[in-house]
mmCIF file of C-alpha atoms in Angstrom:
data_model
loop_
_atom_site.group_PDB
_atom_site.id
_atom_site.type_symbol
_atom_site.label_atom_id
_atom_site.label_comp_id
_atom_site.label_asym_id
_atom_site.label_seq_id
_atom_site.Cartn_x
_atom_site.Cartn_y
_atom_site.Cartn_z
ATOM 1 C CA UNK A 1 -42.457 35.520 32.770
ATOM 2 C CA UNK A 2 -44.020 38.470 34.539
ATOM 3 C CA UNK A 3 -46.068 38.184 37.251
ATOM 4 C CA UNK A 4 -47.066 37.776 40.922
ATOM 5 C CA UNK A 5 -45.822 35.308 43.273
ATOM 6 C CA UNK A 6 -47.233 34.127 46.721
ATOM 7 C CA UNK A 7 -46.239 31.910 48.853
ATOM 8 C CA UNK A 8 -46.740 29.463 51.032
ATOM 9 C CA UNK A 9 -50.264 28.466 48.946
ATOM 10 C CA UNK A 10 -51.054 26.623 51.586
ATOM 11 C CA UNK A 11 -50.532 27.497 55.501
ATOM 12 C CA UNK A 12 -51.666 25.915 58.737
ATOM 13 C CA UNK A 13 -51.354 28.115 61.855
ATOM 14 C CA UNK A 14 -51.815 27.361 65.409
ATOM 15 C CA UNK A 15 -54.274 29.508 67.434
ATOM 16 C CA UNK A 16 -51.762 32.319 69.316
ATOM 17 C CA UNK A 17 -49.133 32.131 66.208
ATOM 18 C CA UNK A 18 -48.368 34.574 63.822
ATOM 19 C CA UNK A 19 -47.778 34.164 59.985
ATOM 20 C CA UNK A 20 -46.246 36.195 57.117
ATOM 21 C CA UNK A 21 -47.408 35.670 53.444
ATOM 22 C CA UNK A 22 -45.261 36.339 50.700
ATOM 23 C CA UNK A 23 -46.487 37.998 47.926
ATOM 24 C CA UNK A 24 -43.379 39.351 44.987
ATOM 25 C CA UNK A 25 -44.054 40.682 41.873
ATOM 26 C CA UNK A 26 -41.456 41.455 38.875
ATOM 27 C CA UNK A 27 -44.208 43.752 36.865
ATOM 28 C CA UNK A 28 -42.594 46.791 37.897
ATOM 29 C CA UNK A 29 -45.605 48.229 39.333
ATOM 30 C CA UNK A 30 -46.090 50.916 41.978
ATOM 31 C CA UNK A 31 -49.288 49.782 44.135
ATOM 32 C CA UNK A 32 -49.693 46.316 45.810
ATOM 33 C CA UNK A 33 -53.244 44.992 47.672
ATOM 34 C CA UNK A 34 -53.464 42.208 50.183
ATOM 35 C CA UNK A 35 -57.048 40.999 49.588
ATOM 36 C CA UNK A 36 -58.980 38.568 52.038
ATOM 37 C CA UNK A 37 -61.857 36.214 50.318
ATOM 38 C CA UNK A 38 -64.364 34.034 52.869
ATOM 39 C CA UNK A 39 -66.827 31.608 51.353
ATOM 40 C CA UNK A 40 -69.481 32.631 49.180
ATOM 41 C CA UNK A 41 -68.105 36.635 50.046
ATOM 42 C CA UNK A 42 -66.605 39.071 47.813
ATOM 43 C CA UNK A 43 -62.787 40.129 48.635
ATOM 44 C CA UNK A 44 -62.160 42.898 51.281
ATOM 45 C CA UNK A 45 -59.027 44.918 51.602
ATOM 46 C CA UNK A 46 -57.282 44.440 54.067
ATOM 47 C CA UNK A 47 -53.995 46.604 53.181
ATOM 48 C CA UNK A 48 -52.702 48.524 50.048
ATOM 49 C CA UNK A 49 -49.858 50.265 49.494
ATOM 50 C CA UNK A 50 -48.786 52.438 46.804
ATOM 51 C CA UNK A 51 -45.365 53.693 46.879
ATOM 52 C CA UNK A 52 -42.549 52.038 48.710
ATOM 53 C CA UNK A 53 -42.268 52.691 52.438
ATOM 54 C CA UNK A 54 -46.056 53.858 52.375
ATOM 55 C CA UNK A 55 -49.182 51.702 52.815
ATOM 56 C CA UNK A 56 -52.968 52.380 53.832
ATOM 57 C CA UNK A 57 -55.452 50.418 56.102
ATOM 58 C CA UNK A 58 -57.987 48.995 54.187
ATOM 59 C CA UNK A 59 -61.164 47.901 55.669
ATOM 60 C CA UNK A 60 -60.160 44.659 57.818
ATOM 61 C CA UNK A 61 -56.749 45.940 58.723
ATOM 62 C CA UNK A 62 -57.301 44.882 62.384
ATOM 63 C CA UNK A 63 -55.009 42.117 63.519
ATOM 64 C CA UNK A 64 -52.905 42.417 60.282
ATOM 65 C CA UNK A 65 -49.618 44.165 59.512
ATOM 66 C CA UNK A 66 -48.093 44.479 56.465
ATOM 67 C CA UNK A 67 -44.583 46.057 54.804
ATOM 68 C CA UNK A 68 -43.103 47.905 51.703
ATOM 69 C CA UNK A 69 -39.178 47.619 51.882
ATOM 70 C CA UNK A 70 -39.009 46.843 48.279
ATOM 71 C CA UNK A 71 -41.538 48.094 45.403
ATOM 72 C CA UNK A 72 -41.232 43.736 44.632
ATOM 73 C CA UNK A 73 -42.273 42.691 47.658
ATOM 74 C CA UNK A 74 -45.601 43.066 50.265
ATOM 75 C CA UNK A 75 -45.636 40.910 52.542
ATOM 76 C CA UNK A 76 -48.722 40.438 54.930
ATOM 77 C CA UNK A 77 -48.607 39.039 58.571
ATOM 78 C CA UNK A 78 -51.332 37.451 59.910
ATOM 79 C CA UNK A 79 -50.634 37.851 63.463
ATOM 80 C CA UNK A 80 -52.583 36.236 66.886
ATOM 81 C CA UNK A 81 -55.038 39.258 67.123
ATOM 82 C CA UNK A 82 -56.912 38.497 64.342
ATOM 83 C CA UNK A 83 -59.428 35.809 65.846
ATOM 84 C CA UNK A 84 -60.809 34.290 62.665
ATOM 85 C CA UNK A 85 -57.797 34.284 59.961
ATOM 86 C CA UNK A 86 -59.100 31.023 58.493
ATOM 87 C CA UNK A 87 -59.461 32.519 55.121
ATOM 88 C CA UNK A 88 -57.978 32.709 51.134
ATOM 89 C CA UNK A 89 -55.676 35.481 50.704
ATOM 90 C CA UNK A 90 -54.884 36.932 47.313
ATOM 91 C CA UNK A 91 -52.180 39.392 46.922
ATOM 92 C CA UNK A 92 -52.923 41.951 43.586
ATOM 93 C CA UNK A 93 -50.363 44.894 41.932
ATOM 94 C CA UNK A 94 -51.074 47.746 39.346
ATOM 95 C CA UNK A 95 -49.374 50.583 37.530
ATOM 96 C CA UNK A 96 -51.032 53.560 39.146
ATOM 97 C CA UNK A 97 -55.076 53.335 39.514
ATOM 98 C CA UNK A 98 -54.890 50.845 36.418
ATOM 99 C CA UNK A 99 -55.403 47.118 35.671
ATOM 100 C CA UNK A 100 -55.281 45.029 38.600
ATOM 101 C CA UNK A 101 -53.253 41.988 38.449
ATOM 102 C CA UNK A 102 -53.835 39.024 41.079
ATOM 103 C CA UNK A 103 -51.548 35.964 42.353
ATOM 104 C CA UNK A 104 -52.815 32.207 43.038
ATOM 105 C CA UNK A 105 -53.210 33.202 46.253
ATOM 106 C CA UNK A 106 -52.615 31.538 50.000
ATOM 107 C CA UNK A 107 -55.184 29.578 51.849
ATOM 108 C CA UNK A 108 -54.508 29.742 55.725
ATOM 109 C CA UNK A 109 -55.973 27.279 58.125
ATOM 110 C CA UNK A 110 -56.091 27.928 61.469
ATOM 111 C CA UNK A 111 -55.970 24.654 63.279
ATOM 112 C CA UNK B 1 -67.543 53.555 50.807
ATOM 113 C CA UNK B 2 -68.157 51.953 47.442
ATOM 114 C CA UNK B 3 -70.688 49.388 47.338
ATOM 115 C CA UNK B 4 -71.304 46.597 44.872
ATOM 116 C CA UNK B 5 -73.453 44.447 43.823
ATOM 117 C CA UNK B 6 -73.545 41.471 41.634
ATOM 118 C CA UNK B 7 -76.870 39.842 40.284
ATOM 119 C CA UNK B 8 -77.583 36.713 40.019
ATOM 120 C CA UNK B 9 -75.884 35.789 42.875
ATOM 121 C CA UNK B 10 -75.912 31.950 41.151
ATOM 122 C CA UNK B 11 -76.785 30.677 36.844
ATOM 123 C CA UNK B 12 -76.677 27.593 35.632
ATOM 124 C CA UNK B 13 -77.630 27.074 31.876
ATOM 125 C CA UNK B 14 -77.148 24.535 29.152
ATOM 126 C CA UNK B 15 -74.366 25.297 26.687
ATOM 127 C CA UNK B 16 -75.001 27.723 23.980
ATOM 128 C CA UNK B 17 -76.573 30.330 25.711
ATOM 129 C CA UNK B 18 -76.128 34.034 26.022
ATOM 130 C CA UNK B 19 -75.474 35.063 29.292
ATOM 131 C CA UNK B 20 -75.911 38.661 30.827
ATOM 132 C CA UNK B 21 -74.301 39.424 34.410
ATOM 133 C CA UNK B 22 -75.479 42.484 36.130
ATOM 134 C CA UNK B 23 -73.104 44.766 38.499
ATOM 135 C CA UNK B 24 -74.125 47.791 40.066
ATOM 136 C CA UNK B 25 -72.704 50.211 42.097
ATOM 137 C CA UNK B 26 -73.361 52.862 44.217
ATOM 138 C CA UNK B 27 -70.677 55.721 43.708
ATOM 139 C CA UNK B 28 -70.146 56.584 40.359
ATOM 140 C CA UNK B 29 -67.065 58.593 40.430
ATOM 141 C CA UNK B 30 -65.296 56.272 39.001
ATOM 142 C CA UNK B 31 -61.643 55.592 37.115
ATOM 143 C CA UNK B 32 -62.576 52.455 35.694
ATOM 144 C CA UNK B 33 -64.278 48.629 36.557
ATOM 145 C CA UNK B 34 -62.662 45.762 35.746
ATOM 146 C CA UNK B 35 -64.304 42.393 35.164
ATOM 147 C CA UNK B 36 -63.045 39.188 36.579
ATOM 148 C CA UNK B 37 -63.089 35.490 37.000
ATOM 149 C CA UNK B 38 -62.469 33.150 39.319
ATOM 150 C CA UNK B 39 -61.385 29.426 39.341
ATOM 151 C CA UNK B 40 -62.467 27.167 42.081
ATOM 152 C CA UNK B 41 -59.332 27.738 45.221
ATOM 153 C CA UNK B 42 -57.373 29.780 42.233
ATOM 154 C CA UNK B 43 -56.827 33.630 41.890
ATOM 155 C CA UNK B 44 -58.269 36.009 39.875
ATOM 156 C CA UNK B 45 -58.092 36.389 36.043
ATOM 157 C CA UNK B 46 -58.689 39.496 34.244
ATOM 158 C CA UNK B 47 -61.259 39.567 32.225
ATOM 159 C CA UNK B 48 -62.347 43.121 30.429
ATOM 160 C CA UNK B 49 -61.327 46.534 31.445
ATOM 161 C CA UNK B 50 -63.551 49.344 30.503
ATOM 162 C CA UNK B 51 -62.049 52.808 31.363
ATOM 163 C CA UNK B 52 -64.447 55.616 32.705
ATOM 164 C CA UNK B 53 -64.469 56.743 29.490
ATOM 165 C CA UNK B 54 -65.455 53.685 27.736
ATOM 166 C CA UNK B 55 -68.854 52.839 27.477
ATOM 167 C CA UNK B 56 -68.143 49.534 26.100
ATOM 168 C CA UNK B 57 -65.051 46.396 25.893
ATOM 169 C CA UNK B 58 -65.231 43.635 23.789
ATOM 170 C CA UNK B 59 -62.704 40.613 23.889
ATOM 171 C CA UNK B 60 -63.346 37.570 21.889
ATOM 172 C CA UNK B 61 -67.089 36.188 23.213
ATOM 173 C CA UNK B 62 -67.277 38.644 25.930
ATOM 174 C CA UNK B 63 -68.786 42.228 25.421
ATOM 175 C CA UNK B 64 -68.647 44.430 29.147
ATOM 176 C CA UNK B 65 -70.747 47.633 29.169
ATOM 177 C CA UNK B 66 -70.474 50.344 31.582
ATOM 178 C CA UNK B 67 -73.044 53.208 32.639
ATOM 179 C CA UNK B 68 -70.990 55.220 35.153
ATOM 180 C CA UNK B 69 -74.151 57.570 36.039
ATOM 181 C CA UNK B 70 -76.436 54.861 36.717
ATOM 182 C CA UNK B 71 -74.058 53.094 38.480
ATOM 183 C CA UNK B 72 -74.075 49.857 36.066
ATOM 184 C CA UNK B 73 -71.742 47.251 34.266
ATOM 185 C CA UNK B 74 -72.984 44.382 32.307
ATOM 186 C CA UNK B 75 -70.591 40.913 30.979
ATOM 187 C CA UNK B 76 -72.264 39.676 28.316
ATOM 188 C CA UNK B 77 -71.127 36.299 27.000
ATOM 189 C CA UNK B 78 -72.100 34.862 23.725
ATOM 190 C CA UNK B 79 -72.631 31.000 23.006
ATOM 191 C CA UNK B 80 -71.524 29.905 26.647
ATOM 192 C CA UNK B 81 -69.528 26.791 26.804
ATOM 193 C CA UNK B 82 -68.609 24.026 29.820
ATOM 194 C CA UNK B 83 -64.976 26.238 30.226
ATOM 195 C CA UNK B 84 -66.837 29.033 31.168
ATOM 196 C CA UNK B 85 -68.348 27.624 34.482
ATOM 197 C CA UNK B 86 -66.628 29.872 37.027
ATOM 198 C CA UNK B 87 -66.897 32.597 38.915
ATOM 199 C CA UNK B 88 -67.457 36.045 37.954
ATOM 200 C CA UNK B 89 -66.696 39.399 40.090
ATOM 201 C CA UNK B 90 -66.868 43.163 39.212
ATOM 202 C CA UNK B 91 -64.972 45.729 40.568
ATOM 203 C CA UNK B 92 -64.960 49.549 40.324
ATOM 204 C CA UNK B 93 -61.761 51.463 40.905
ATOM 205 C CA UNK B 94 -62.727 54.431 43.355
ATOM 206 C CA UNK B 95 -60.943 58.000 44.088
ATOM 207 C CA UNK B 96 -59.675 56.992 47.091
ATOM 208 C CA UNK B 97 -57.172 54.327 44.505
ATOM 209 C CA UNK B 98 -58.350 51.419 45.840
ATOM 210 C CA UNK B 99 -60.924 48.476 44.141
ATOM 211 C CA UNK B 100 -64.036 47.261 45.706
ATOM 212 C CA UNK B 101 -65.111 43.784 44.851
ATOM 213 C CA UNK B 102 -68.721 42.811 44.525
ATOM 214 C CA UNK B 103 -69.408 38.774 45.610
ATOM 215 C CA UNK B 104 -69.824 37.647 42.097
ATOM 216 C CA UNK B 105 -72.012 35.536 40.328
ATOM 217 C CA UNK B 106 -71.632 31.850 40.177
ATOM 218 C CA UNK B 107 -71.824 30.297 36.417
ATOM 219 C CA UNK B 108 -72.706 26.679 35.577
ATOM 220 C CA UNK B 109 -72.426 26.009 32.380
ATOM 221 C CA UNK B 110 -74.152 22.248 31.639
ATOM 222 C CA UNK B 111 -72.703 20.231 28.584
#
């Protein structure tokens, strides 16, 4: 079946670590988002990117890094710069500036 | 920057009603706004897609509106049932190809 993939869904970091989320999709589309949801808060961008080899800063980009190798695959490192990861992170894809498709996501725990 | 806003921020209602979700937001240039919902520590699920050009989208007991010059989207859902106790979020898609998420409104549907 088509869709999007992340992994791990769960992820426990110690403070001064970093961490990559996976996030592959077989959809064949061009643009992939890394969105970041807190409690009771909408989702924020943190990266998108929409052609392979190319990505934008979204608007919490700070202490986060992120690749396009592969139009499949967007992965997103949290890395020890960003002082509060604690957060749900959902990974999303689209065909152009069209219907956005979302993963399960990946809830990261800083302990 | 594209803001959004979602009202009531929280419903709760015995089964059967209708149910009217406000968005609004504040730049109206527009491609299109895609409704949403949310599952408790799951991703998101699309929902309705109304293109700029749309005024309306109907699927099943869901009917989305959209006034692009006033800035407005409304989900409309008919006879509400226990499943549809989730989440609800509304984004525009902006110019600058990326989607802004408003913090969505909370349904409780009571048996």
């Amino acid at each position: 079946d088509g869709g999007i993939t992340q992994s791990p869904k769960y992820l426990f970091r110690k403070e001064g670590q970093n961490v990559t989320l996976s996030c592959e999709q077989n959809l064949n589309h061009d643009a992939m988002y890394w969105y970041r949801q807190d409690p009771g808060q909408g989702l924020r961008l943190i990266y998108y990117s929409q052609i392979v080899n190319d990505f934008q800063k979204g608007d919490i980009a700070e202490g986060y890094s992120v690749s396009r190798e592969k139009k499949e695959s967007f992965p997103l490192t949290v890395t020890s710069a960003q002082k509060n990861p604690t957060a749900f992170y959902l990974c999303a894809s689209s065909f152009r500036a069209w219907e956005l498709f979302f993963g399960e996501g990946s809830r990261l725990t800083v302990l | 920057k594209q803001e959004v806003t979602q009202i009531p921020a929280a419903l709760s209602v015995p089964e059967g009603e209708n149910l009217v979700l406000n968005c609004s937001f504040t730049d109206s240039a527009i491609y299109n706004l895609q409704w949403f919902r949310q599952d408790p520590g799951k991703g998101l699920t699309s929902l309705l897609l109304i293109q700029s050009s749309q005024r309306e989208q109907t699927s099943g007991r869901l009917n989305a509106s959209l006034d692009k010059s006033s800035g407005r989207s409304t989900l409309y859902i008919a006879a509400s049932q226990p499943g549809d106790s989730a989440t609800y979020l509304c984004a525009p898609w902006g110019n600058n190809n990326d989607m802004r998420f408003g913090a969505g409104t909370r349904l409780t549907v009571k048996p």
